[in-house]
XYZ file of C-alpha atoms in Angstrom:
624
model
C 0.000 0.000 0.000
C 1.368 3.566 -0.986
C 1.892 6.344 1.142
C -1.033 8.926 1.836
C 0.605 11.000 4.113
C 2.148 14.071 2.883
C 3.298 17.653 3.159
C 0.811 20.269 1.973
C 2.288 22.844 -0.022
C 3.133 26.710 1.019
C -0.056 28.111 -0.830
C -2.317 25.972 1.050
C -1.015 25.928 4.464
C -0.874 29.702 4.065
C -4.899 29.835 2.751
C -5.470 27.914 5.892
C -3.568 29.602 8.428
C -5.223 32.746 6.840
C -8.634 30.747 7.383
C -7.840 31.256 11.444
C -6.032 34.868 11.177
C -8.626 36.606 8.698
C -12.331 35.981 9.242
C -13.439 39.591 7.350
C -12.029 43.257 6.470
C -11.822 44.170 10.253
C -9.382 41.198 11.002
C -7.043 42.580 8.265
C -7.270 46.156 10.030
C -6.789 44.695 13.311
C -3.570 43.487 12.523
C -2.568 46.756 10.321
C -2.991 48.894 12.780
C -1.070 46.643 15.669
C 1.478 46.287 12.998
C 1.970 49.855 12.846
C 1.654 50.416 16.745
C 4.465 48.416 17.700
C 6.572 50.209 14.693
C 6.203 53.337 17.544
C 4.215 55.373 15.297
C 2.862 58.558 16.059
C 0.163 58.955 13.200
C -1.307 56.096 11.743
C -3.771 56.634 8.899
C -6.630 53.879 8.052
C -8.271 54.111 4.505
C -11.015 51.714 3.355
C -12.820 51.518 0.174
C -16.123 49.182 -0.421
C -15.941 48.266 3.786
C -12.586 47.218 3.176
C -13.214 44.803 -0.009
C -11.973 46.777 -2.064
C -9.345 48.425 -0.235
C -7.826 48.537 2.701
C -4.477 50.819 3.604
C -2.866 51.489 6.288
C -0.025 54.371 6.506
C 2.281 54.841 9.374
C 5.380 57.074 10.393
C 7.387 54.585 12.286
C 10.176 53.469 11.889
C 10.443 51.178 8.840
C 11.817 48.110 7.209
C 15.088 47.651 5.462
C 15.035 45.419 2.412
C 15.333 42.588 3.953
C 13.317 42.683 6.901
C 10.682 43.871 4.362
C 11.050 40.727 2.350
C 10.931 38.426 4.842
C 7.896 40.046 6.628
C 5.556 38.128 4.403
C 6.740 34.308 5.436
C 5.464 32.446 7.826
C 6.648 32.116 10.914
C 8.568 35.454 10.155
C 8.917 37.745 13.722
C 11.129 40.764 15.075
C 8.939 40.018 18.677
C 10.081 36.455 20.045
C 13.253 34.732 19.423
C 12.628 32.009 22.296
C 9.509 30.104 24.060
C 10.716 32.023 27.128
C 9.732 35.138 25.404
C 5.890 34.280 24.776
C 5.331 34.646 28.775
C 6.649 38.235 28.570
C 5.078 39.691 25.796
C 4.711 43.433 25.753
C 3.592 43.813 21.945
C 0.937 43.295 19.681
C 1.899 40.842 17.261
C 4.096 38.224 17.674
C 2.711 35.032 15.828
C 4.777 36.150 12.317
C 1.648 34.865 10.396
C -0.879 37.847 10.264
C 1.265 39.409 6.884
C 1.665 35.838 5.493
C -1.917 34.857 5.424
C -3.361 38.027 4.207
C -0.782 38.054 1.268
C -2.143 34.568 0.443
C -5.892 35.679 -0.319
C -5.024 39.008 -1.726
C -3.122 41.536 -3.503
C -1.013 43.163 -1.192
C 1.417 46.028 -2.339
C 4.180 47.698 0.467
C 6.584 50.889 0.516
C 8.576 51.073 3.309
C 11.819 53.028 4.774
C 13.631 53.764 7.616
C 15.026 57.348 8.731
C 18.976 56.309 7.795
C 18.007 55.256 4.455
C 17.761 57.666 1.231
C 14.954 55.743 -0.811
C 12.489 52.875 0.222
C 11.352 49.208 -0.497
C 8.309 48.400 -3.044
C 7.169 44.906 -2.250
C 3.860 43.323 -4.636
C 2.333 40.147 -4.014
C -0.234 38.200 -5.072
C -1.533 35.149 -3.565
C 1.659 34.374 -1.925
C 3.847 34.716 -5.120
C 5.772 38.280 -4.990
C 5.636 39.764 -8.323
C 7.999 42.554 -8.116
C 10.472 43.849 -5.331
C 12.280 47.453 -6.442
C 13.431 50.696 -5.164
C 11.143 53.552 -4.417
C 10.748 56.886 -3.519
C 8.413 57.085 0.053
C 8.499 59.007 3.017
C 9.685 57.417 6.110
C 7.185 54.855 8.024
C 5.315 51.837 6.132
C 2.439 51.911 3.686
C 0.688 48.611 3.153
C -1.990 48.128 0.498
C -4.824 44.994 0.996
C -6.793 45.110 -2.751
C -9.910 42.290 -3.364
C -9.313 40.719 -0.173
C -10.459 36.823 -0.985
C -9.934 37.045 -4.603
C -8.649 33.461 -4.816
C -11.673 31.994 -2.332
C -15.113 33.094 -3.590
C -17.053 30.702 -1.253
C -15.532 32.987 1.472
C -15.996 36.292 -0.061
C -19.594 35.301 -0.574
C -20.369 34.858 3.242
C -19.163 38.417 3.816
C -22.173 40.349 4.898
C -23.191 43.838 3.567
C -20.816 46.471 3.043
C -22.519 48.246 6.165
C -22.514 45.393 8.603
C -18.455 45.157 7.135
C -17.695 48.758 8.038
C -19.429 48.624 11.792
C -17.040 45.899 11.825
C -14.268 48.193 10.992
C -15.267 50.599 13.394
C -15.672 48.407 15.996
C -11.320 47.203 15.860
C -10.820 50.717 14.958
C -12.123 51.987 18.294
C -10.725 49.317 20.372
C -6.979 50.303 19.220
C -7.725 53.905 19.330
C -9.035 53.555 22.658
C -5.630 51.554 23.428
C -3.160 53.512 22.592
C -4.965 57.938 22.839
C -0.929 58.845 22.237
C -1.083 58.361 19.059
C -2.733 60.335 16.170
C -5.067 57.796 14.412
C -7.465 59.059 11.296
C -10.429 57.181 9.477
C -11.656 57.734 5.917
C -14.186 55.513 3.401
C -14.727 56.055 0.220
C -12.808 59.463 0.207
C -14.715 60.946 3.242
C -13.370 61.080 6.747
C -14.792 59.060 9.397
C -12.713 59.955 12.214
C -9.708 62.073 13.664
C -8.412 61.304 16.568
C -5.710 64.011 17.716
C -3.260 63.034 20.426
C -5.073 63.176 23.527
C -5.441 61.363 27.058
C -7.685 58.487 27.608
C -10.962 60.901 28.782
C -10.308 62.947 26.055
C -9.429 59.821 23.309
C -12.894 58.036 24.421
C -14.851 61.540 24.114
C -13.618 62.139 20.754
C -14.936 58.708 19.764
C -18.418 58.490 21.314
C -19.236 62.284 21.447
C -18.887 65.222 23.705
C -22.056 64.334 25.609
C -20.202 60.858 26.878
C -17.896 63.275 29.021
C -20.582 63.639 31.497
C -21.416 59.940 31.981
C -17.962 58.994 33.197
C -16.898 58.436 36.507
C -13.076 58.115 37.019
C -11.808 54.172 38.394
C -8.340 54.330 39.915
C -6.450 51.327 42.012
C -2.854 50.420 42.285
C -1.990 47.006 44.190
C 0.739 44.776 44.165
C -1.010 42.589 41.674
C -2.653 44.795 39.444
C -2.876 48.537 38.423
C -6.677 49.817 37.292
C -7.348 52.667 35.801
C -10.244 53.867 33.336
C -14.042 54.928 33.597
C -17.821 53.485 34.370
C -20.300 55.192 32.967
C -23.204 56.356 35.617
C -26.270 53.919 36.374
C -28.523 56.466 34.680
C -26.659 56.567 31.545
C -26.599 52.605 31.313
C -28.522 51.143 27.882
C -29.907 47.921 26.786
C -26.968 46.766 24.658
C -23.249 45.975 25.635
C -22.331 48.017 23.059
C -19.758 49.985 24.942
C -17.878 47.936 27.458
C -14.318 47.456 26.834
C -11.292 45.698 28.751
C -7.954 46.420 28.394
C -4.542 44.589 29.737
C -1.770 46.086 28.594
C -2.789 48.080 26.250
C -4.783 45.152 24.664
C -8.669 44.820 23.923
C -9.620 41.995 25.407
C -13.141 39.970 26.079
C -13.671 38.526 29.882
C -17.505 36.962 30.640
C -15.786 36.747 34.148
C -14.812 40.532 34.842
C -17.947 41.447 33.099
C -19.650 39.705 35.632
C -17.306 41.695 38.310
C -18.427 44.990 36.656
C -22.188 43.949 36.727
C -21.980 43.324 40.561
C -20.347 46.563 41.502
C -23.296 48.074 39.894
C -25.930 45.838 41.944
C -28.557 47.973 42.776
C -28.324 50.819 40.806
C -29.388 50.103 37.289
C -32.921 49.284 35.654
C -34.106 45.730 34.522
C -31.881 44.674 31.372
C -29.798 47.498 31.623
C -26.073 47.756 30.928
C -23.478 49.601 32.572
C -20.689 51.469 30.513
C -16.873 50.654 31.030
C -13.314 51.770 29.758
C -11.185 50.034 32.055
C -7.588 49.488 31.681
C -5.682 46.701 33.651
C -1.806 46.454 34.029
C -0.487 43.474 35.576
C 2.802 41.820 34.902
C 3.521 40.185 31.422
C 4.535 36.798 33.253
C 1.131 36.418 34.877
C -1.146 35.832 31.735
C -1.470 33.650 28.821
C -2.605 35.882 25.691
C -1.295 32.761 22.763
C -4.873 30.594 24.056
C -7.138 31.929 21.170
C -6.023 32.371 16.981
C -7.507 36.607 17.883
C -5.786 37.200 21.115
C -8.862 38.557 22.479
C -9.156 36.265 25.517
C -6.038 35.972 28.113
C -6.297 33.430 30.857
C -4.763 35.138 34.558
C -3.117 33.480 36.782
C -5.032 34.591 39.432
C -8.823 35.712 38.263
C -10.483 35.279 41.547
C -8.047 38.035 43.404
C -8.683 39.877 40.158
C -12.322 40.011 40.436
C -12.688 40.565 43.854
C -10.182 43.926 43.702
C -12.307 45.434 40.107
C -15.416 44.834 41.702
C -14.406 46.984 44.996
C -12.769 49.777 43.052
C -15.657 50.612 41.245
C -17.573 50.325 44.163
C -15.352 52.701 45.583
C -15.716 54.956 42.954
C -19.371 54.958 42.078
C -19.694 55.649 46.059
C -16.558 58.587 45.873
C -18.175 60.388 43.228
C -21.708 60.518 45.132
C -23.251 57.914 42.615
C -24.273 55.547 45.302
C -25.054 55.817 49.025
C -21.634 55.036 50.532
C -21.566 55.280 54.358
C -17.870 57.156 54.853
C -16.115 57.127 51.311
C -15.169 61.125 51.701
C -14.815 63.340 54.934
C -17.655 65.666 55.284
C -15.638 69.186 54.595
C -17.875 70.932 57.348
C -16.369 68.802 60.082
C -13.001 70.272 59.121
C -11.442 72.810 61.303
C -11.565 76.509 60.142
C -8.668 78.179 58.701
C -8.764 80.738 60.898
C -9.620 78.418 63.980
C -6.450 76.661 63.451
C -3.743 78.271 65.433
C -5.988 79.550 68.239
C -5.924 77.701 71.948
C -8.911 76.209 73.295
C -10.415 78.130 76.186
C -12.092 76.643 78.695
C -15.704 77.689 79.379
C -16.628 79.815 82.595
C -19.949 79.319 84.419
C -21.755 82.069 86.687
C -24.701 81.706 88.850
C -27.029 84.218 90.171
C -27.459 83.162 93.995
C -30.775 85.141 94.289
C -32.669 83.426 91.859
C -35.502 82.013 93.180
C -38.157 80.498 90.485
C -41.384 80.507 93.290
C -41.394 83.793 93.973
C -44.548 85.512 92.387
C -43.107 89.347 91.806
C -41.187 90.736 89.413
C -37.590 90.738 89.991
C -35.159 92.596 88.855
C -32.774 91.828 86.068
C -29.593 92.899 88.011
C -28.340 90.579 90.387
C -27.487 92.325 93.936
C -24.803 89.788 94.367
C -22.946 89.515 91.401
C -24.250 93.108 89.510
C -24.716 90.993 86.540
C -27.529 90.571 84.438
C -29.443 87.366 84.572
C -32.397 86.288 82.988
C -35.617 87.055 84.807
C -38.882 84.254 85.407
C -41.905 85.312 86.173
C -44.278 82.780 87.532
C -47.661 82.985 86.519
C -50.343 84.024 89.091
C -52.188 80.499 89.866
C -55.716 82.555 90.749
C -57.396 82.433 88.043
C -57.862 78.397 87.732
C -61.826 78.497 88.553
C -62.105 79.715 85.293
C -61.078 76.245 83.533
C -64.245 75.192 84.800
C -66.952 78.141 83.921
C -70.219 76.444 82.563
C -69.395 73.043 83.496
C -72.051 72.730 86.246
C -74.980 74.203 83.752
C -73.639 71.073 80.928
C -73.896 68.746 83.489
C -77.441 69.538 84.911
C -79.180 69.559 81.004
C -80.984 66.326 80.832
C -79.548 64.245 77.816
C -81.902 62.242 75.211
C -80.954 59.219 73.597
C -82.008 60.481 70.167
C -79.490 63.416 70.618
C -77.096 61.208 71.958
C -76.732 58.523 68.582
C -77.599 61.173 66.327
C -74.159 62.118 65.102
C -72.684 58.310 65.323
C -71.094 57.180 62.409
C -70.665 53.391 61.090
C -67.718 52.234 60.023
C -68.435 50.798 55.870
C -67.243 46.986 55.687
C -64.364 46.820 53.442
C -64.811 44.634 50.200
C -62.191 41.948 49.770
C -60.729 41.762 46.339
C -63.067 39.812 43.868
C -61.677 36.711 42.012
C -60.722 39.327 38.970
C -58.801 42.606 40.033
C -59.850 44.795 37.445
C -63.295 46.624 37.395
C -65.837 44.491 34.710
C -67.185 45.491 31.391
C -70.237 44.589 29.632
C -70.969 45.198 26.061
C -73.497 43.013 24.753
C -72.731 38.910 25.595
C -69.089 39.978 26.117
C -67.443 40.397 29.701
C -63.788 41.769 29.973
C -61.621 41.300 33.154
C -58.193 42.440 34.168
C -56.833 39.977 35.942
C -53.282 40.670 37.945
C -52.410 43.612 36.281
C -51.068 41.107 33.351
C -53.939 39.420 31.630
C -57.004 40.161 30.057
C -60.120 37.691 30.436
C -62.950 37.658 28.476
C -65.581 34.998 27.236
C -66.299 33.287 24.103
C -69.174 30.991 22.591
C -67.050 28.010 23.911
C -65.629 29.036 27.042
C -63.314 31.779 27.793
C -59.645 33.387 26.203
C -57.028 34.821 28.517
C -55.144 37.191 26.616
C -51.337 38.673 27.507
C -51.792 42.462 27.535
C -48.094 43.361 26.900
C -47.702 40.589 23.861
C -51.293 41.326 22.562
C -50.317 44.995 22.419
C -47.066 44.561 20.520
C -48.470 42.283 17.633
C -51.624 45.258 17.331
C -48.581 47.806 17.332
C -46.272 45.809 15.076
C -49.031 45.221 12.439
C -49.936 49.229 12.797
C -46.062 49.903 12.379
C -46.047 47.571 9.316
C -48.580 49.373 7.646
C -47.923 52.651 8.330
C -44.484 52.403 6.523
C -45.356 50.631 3.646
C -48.464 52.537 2.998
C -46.647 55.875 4.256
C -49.929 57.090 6.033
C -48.697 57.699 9.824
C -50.178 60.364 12.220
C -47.365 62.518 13.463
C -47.662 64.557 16.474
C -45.585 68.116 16.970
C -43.154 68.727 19.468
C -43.585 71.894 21.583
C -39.973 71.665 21.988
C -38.040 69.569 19.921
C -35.935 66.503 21.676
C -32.047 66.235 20.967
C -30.578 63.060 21.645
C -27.024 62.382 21.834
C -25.248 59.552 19.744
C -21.940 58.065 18.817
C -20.642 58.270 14.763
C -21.984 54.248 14.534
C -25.178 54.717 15.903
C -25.410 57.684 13.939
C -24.614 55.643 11.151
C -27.195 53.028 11.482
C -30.384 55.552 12.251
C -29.386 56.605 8.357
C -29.836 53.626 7.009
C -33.649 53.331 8.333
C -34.522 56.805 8.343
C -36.643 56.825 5.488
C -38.576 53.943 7.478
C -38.599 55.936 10.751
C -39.715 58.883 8.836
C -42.796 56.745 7.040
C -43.942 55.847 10.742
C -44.000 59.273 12.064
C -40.605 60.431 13.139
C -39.950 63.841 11.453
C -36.152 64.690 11.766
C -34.444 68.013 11.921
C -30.639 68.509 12.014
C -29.047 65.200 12.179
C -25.340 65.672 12.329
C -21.895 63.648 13.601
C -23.071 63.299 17.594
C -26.655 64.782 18.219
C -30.367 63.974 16.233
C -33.045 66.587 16.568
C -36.595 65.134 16.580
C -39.495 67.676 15.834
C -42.508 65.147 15.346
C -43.165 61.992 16.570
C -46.005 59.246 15.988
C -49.164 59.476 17.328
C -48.700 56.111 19.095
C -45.316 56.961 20.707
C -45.286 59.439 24.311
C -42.681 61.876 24.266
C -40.639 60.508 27.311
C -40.837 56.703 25.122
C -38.755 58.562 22.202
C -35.313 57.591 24.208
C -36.200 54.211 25.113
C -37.275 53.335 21.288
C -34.073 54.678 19.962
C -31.947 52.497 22.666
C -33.885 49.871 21.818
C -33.935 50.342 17.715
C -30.073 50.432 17.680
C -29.912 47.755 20.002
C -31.754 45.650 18.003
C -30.456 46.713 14.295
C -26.844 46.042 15.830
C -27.661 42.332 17.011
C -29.850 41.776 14.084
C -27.696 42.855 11.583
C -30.640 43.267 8.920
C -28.857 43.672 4.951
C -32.091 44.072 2.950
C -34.577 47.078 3.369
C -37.216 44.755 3.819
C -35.347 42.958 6.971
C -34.702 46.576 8.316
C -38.585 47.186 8.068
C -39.345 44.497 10.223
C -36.505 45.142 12.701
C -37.910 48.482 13.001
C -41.239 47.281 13.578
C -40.503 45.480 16.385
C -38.925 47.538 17.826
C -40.986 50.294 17.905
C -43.978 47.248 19.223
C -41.377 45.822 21.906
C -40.591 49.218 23.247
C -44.077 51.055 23.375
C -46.457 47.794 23.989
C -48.207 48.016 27.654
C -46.174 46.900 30.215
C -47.407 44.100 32.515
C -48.611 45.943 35.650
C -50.139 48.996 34.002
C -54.080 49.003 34.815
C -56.558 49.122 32.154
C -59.726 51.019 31.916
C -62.176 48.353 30.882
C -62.799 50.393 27.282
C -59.367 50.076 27.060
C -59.638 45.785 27.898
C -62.555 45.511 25.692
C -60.394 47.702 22.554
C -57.256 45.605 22.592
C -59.365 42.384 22.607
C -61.275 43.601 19.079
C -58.171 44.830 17.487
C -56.219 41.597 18.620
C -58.644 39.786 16.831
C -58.726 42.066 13.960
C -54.755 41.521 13.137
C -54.068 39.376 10.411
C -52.095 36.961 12.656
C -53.594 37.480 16.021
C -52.137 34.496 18.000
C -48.632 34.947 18.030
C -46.555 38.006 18.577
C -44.131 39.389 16.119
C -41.429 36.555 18.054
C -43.496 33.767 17.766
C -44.643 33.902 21.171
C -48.216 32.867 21.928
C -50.610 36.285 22.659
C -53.658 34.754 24.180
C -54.446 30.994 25.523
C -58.329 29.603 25.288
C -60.047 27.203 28.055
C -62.956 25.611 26.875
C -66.139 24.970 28.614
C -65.300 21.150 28.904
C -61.734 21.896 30.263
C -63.312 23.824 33.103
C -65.660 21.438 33.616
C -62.984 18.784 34.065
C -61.728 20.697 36.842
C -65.070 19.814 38.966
């Protein structure tokens, strides 16, 4: 029998490695950017074409490649990090694996100038799927530019599970924001398709994270600060009444690298016990530094999870710091986390002696003596506070026309005629909620949650909260495709405040939002004006919808216009349906029965969860 077993060649064990190392567009830029980080660069320019499919450049000023280090840059295996194991348990840098330039040459076209400061003219390296093409002399200013063009040219099955070039670019964003966020030192700018997304000047870490998510997110941060033998914290928590539905800003750090951590998550959430809503989110930027030795970033292909050494001491310390904070900053009741300043000693106070107090007693006082005395003391020739003890003579009057009451002869009649029965009190009836009728038809409200009402074979118990979001989902539904919503005017228009991505994703279903009611005024980089709203929606619901609506296109991830519809839809019915708890009149109880019934798919709500349950006559008989 022959051999089977054999060696696969470079092209292929580079397309696979490349399989692990570049998922989309934003795994390319990931490793760009850290690329050009640990070249110490102090402006680093991102450009992207097509969400990256297209294009995808990265220019830096650091400090360059010589000709041979630029060659070799592209094999595998190739590093300037590690030179032994030892090394991997002290890294300090971003990558270190020497297969990030390897596998993206070998599923695209990937051109690079580089030069260092000593050197008069540059390298010009051009590959293509692994095979380099040409390798000459240029003219280029000092730092490395590297060119990514058709990014899986030479594997269509994978460039057809890329998703749409807007779900691509949030991608982007999202690595863009996490090195930014890394490393505020460094100048970092943003542009697609020829217009600037961001610029990020050199700033500190407030500042850095302001510049990204808006000058309203400086007032939502409260400042986290710890230094221990084990680990150094540092960043910001975002206050409990700032916190939103979706995780969408929470970020770890160690060492200057994003990482994700379901464990100090979980610390996070339980520093905040207490203080946030149901389903609600806190904000974080925190930034650990711990020692290189004591964690394991080489256990997943992205680095993005590091295993500590010691995660319960870890937990334990992040979880009392931002308890600290949230309680130094006034955000929660603390019971001593500051000295109360008006305890302190006056400035003026300060250098003076204590003097002891004197006492002095006037020796002629006497409190039972019925004249007036005088308010000079013969003794002492002080003044002293006089007491005057009221004449007791006059105490028959207390009981003036008491004998005269006694001696009128009373009557019964006049004695029960101003008595007053106490009502009995009505214990609560089987059903809560006050009773309806209309015709054969009965509606009760029964625990604040469910509506009961009868039918010709028994009775339907309906779920107020999913009964109202099918009615307002199949409202929504047709009031954007038929463009025929009621909007209501805004006495004052509302502003809300929102980063460049959300900002970003409210454009690509504003036509729908505007279809159901929404009329929008200025809508720029950071802040959306709202003038009219539907006639369904209550002014102080407008903030909650919006959470919710980006919450819900994010995790969603809708491509077609008719997916985005029906996200929207939702929405709007998950965030504005009646809440379970809220009483209802019994016209009310009686109206969302009918227009349940009316909807075209009355049983289930827009999830697929059931709206109403039916007992038949025969079922509650069974019960007897």
């Amino acid at each position: 029998m022959s051999d089977i077993i054999q060696l696969l060649p470079d092209h292929v064990a580079n397309q696979i490695a490349a399989g692990e190392v570049v998922q989309r567009p934003a795994s390319v830029v990931k490793e760009l950017l850290e690329n050009a980080i640990d070249a110490q660069s102090t402006h680093i320019k991102l450009i992207i074409k097509e969400a990256g499919k297209t294009l995808i450049q990265v220019i830096d000023d650091g400090v360059g490649m010589s000709v041979t280090d630029a060659r070799l840059s592209f094999e595998r295996h190739a590093t300037s990090k590690i030179k032994a194991a030892e090394d991997l348990f002290q890294i300090d840098t971003k990558g270190f694996r020497g297969e990030a330039l390897a596998s993206i040459a070998a599923i695209a076209h990937v051109e690079l100038k580089t030069k260092q400061d000593s050197n008069e003219v540059g390298t010009e390296i051009k590959i293509e799927g692994s095979e380099v093409t040409s390798q000459e002399v240029c003219v280029t200013p000092k730092g490395t530019a590297i060119c990514v063009k058709n990014l899986f040219y030479n594997i269509p099955a994978r460039r057809n599970f890329l998703k749409s070039n807007a779900v691509e670019l949030r991608h982007i964003i999202d690595e863009f924001h996490r090195v930014a966020m890394a490393h505020p030192a460094i100048k970092m700018d943003m542009y697609h398709n020829g217009s600037e997304v961001f610029n990020l000047p050199i700033a500190n870490h407030r500042q850095r994270i302001v510049n990204i998510f808006g000058g309203k997110t400086n007032e939502k941060l409260v400042p986290v600060k710890e230094e221990t033998d084990l680990v150094t914290i540092s960043g910001f928590v975002g206050k409990p009444e700032y916190a939103k539905r979706s995780r969408g800003e929470q970020f770890f750090f160690v060492n200057n690298r994003f990482i994700k951590s379901a464990y100090l998550n979980h610390s996070v959430s339980a520093a905040f016990e207490g203080l946030l809503k149901d389903k609600a989110h806190p904000s974080y930027f925190i930034y650990l530094s711990v020692d290189p030795t004591s964690i394991d970033i080489n256990i997943h292909p992205t680095k993005t999870e590091i295993k500590f050494e010691d995660e319960h001491a870890l937990y334990a310390m992040l979880r009392s710091t931002i308890k600290h904070s949230l309680g130094q900053f006034n955000v929660a009741p603390v019971l001593d986390f500051n000295r109360d300043s008006s305890m302190d000693t006056p400035y003026e106070y300060k250098s003076k002696m204590a003097e002891n107090p004197t006492i002095e007693v006037d020796r002629n006082f006497n409190p039972f003596t019925s004249d007036k005395q005088s308010g000079i003391s013969a003794a002492s020739g002080k003044h002293h506070t006089s007491y005057k003890k009221d004449a007791a003579g006059s105490w028959e009057n207390l009981y003036v026309g008491l004998e005269s009451e006694m001696a009128a002869p009373k009557s019964i009649d006049n004695e029960f005629s101003s008595v007053e029965f106490e009502s009995a009190e009505v214990t609560g009836s089987l059903f809560e909620g006050e009773e309806k009728v209309i015709g054969n038809h009965t509606t009760y409200q029964l625990r604040k949650k469910y509506i009961v009402t009868t039918i010709k074979s028994g009775m339907v118990i309906i779920n107020q909260n999913r009964a109202h979001q099918r009615i307002v989902y199949e409202e929504v539904l047709r009031n954007i495709t038929m463009a025929s919503s009621v909007s209501q005017q805004l006495l004052f228009p509302l502003t809300l405040s929102f980063s460049k991505t959300e900002i970003a994703l409210l454009e690509t279903v504003r036509e729908q939002l505007e279809n159901t009611g929404f009329v929008f005024g200025a809508l720029t980089m950071g802040e959306v004006e709202i003038t009219s709203i539907p006639a369904v929606v209550s002014e102080k619901e407008v903030s909650i919808l919006f959470e919710q609506l980006l919450s819900d296109l994010e995790n969603e991830v809708p491509d077609t216009g008719f997916s985005q519809t029906d996200v929207l839809a939702k929405s709007i019915a998950s965030s504005i349906a009646v809440k379970t708890g809220v009483v209802l009149a019994p016209e009310q109880q009686q109206y969302m029965a009918n227009s349940l019934f009316a909807c075209t798919e009355p049983t289930v709500t827009p999830d697929n969860k059931p709206t109403f349950i039916t007992l038949t006559i025969d079922e509650i008989d069974k019960k007897f």
